[in-house]
Short mmCIF file of C-alpha atoms in Angstrom, two decimals:
data_model
loop_
_atom_site.label_atom_id
_atom_site.label_comp_id
_atom_site.label_asym_id
_atom_site.label_seq_id
_atom_site.Cartn_x
_atom_site.Cartn_y
_atom_site.Cartn_z
CA UNK V 1 28.50 -20.08 -93.91
CA UNK V 2 27.20 -23.38 -92.74
CA UNK V 3 23.61 -24.19 -92.66
CA UNK V 4 22.19 -25.05 -89.20
CA UNK V 5 20.49 -28.37 -88.64
CA UNK V 6 16.82 -28.06 -88.00
CA UNK V 7 17.26 -29.20 -84.38
CA UNK V 8 19.94 -26.48 -83.93
CA UNK V 9 17.57 -23.82 -85.29
CA UNK V 10 14.76 -25.05 -83.03
CA UNK V 11 17.11 -24.83 -80.00
CA UNK V 12 18.34 -21.37 -80.74
CA UNK V 13 14.74 -20.16 -81.32
CA UNK V 14 13.35 -21.69 -78.15
CA UNK V 15 16.23 -20.56 -76.15
CA UNK V 16 15.95 -16.97 -77.32
CA UNK V 17 12.30 -16.80 -76.12
CA UNK V 18 13.40 -17.38 -72.55
CA UNK V 19 15.52 -14.49 -72.13
CA UNK V 20 14.04 -11.01 -70.95
CA UNK V 21 15.55 -9.16 -73.92
CA UNK V 22 13.51 -11.20 -76.30
CA UNK V 23 10.22 -10.57 -74.27
CA UNK V 24 10.97 -6.76 -73.80
CA UNK V 25 11.61 -6.54 -77.54
CA UNK V 26 8.37 -8.18 -78.38
CA UNK V 27 6.52 -5.97 -75.97
CA UNK V 28 8.15 -2.90 -77.49
CA UNK V 29 6.99 -3.98 -80.94
CA UNK V 30 3.32 -4.64 -79.68
CA UNK V 31 3.37 -1.18 -78.11
CA UNK V 32 4.73 0.64 -81.08
CA UNK V 33 2.20 -1.10 -83.30
CA UNK V 34 -0.59 0.06 -81.09
CA UNK V 35 1.11 3.60 -81.14
CA UNK V 36 1.26 3.48 -85.04
CA UNK V 37 -2.56 2.24 -85.08
CA UNK V 38 -3.49 5.59 -83.21
CA UNK V 39 -1.32 7.81 -85.44
CA UNK V 40 -3.21 6.37 -88.45
CA UNK V 41 -6.65 6.66 -86.94
CA UNK V 42 -5.83 10.32 -86.11
CA UNK V 43 -4.95 10.89 -89.78
CA UNK V 44 -1.17 11.23 -89.42
CA UNK V 45 1.24 9.92 -91.97
CA UNK V 46 3.12 6.76 -91.08
CA UNK V 47 6.06 7.30 -88.90
CA UNK V 48 8.93 4.73 -89.08
CA UNK V 49 9.70 2.84 -85.95
CA UNK V 50 13.17 4.80 -85.82
CA UNK V 51 11.14 7.93 -86.07
CA UNK V 52 8.83 6.81 -83.46
CA UNK V 53 12.07 5.96 -81.17
CA UNK V 54 13.05 9.55 -81.88
CA UNK V 55 9.80 10.98 -80.73
CA UNK V 56 9.75 8.88 -77.75
CA UNK V 57 13.31 10.10 -76.73
CA UNK V 58 12.42 13.69 -77.32
CA UNK V 59 9.49 13.16 -74.91
CA UNK V 60 12.14 11.74 -72.54
CA UNK V 61 14.07 15.15 -72.81
CA UNK V 62 16.67 13.95 -75.21
CA UNK V 63 17.13 16.87 -77.74
CA UNK V 64 20.74 16.62 -79.09
CA UNK V 65 21.03 14.56 -82.25
CA UNK V 66 24.30 13.06 -81.23
CA UNK V 67 22.65 11.67 -78.04
CA UNK V 68 19.57 10.57 -80.03
CA UNK V 69 21.97 8.52 -82.38
CA UNK V 70 23.83 6.92 -79.31
CA UNK V 71 20.40 5.99 -77.54
CA UNK V 72 18.98 4.50 -80.77
CA UNK V 73 21.99 2.69 -81.97
CA UNK V 74 22.38 4.59 -85.37
CA UNK V 75 24.88 6.78 -86.77
CA UNK V 76 24.75 10.50 -86.56
CA UNK V 77 24.37 10.88 -90.19
CA UNK V 78 21.35 8.34 -90.15
CA UNK V 79 19.91 10.54 -87.46
CA UNK V 80 20.51 13.71 -89.42
CA UNK V 81 18.76 12.15 -92.45
CA UNK V 82 15.73 11.11 -90.24
CA UNK V 83 15.42 14.60 -88.76
CA UNK V 84 15.63 16.39 -92.20
CA UNK V 85 12.76 14.19 -93.22
CA UNK V 86 10.79 14.79 -89.84
CA UNK V 87 11.53 18.47 -90.35
CA UNK V 88 10.12 18.48 -93.77
CA UNK V 89 6.81 16.77 -92.49
CA UNK V 90 6.65 19.43 -89.74
CA UNK V 91 7.04 16.82 -86.98
CA UNK V 92 10.24 18.46 -85.58
CA UNK V 93 12.36 21.57 -85.89
CA UNK V 94 16.09 22.05 -85.37
CA UNK V 95 16.84 25.23 -83.42
CA UNK V 96 20.25 26.57 -82.24
CA UNK V 97 21.52 25.11 -79.17
CA UNK V 98 21.76 27.86 -76.42
CA UNK V 99 24.61 26.06 -74.73
CA UNK V 100 26.61 25.49 -77.88
CA UNK V 101 26.54 27.95 -80.77
CA UNK V 102 27.95 25.25 -83.26
CA UNK V 103 25.23 22.81 -82.42
CA UNK V 104 21.52 22.20 -82.94
CA UNK V 105 18.86 20.80 -80.69
CA UNK V 106 15.53 19.16 -81.75
CA UNK V 107 12.27 20.45 -80.80
CA UNK V 108 8.69 19.47 -81.66
CA UNK V 109 6.93 21.51 -84.42
CA UNK V 110 3.43 22.15 -84.41
CA UNK V 111 2.36 18.83 -85.99
CA UNK V 112 4.82 17.06 -83.70
CA UNK V 113 3.03 18.52 -80.75
CA UNK V 114 -0.23 17.28 -82.05
CA UNK V 115 1.22 13.81 -82.70
CA UNK V 116 2.67 13.97 -79.19
CA UNK V 117 -0.79 14.42 -77.88
CA UNK V 118 -2.12 11.63 -79.89
CA UNK V 119 0.91 9.47 -78.44
CA UNK V 120 -0.02 10.21 -74.79
CA UNK V 121 -3.60 9.11 -75.60
CA UNK V 122 -2.34 6.04 -77.16
CA UNK V 123 0.09 5.13 -74.42
CA UNK V 124 -2.70 5.84 -71.87
CA UNK V 125 -4.88 3.55 -73.78
CA UNK V 126 -2.20 0.70 -74.19
CA UNK V 127 -1.35 0.86 -70.50
CA UNK V 128 -5.18 0.48 -69.76
CA UNK V 129 -5.26 -2.49 -72.21
CA UNK V 130 -2.34 -4.12 -70.53
CA UNK V 131 -4.31 -3.58 -67.22
CA UNK V 132 -7.39 -5.25 -68.72
CA UNK V 133 -5.50 -8.17 -70.00
CA UNK V 134 -3.00 -8.78 -67.33
CA UNK V 135 -4.51 -7.18 -64.33
CA UNK V 136 -3.82 -4.02 -62.15
CA UNK V 137 -1.19 -5.90 -60.10
CA UNK V 138 0.80 -6.90 -62.99
CA UNK V 139 0.61 -3.45 -64.55
CA UNK V 140 1.84 -1.88 -61.42
CA UNK V 141 4.59 -4.37 -61.04
CA UNK V 142 5.70 -3.98 -64.59
CA UNK V 143 5.65 -0.15 -64.11
CA UNK V 144 7.76 -0.43 -60.83
CA UNK V 145 10.33 -2.82 -62.47
CA UNK V 146 10.70 -1.05 -65.81
CA UNK V 147 10.00 2.58 -65.09
CA UNK V 148 10.69 3.22 -61.42
CA UNK V 149 13.46 1.02 -60.62
CA UNK V 150 17.16 2.02 -61.23
CA UNK V 151 18.85 -0.73 -63.12
CA UNK V 152 22.30 0.91 -62.74
CA UNK V 153 24.99 0.82 -65.44
CA UNK V 154 24.65 -1.57 -68.18
CA UNK V 155 26.51 -5.06 -67.72
CA UNK V 156 30.05 -5.04 -68.77
CA UNK V 157 32.14 -8.08 -69.61
CA UNK V 158 35.69 -9.17 -70.13
CA UNK V 159 36.81 -10.85 -73.11
CA UNK V 160 36.90 -14.21 -71.28
CA UNK V 161 33.41 -13.67 -69.89
CA UNK V 162 32.00 -12.84 -73.37
CA UNK V 163 33.65 -15.83 -75.09
CA UNK V 164 32.62 -18.35 -72.48
CA UNK V 165 30.33 -20.96 -74.18
CA UNK V 166 27.42 -21.57 -72.07
CA UNK V 167 27.29 -25.25 -71.23
CA UNK V 168 25.14 -27.65 -72.86
CA UNK V 169 23.08 -28.47 -69.70
CA UNK V 170 21.97 -24.79 -69.24
CA UNK V 171 20.84 -24.77 -72.93
CA UNK V 172 19.05 -28.12 -72.72
CA UNK V 173 17.33 -26.85 -69.55
CA UNK V 174 16.20 -23.78 -71.48
CA UNK V 175 14.85 -25.77 -74.23
CA UNK V 176 12.95 -28.14 -72.04
CA UNK V 177 11.54 -25.11 -70.14
CA UNK V 178 10.25 -23.59 -73.34
CA UNK V 179 8.69 -26.99 -74.68
CA UNK V 180 7.07 -27.88 -71.17
CA UNK V 181 6.79 -24.65 -69.33
CA UNK V 182 8.01 -26.55 -66.17
CA UNK V 183 10.36 -24.70 -63.87
CA UNK V 184 13.96 -24.81 -64.91
CA UNK V 185 15.33 -25.24 -61.30
CA UNK V 186 18.74 -23.97 -60.73
CA UNK V 187 20.79 -24.67 -64.05
CA UNK V 188 24.52 -23.69 -63.71
CA UNK V 189 24.77 -20.77 -66.05
#
């Protein structure tokens, strides 16, 4: 593996800050940290970020372990191990699937319902803090874009599209933008 030169590392780091995915990921971490702080304040044991994602997906109506694995991006075996731990901690329970006798579905357990209430309180407080910091208009716009809008199917790519190298002028424009915060204009990318 070749070591990147400092200027290349700086360029990669600055460029990654421009893309929405990076911002959404940082926002997710910030929100999850706030959620974890509420769990701790309520006296619950620490929940891993992956377990937190399982709980969020359960709240979203996703109850099949295979679908949890697909959504979170981990193996079915990893989800099963997490669910066993969560079941031992009385956060969830695995029950027979009424639609498939061979399968199980995940439900909140009694402590899981309590932690769910703490999560609702935390998310309400986090939204209020975002409104306090960014303003009501920004909160409503974020909610409209992230929650209420239908983004459609994920973007697909051909091999040629996936392997196309970004042209250097686009990368240079992104680096300039992150250093100066001036508008990019219309780079060709």
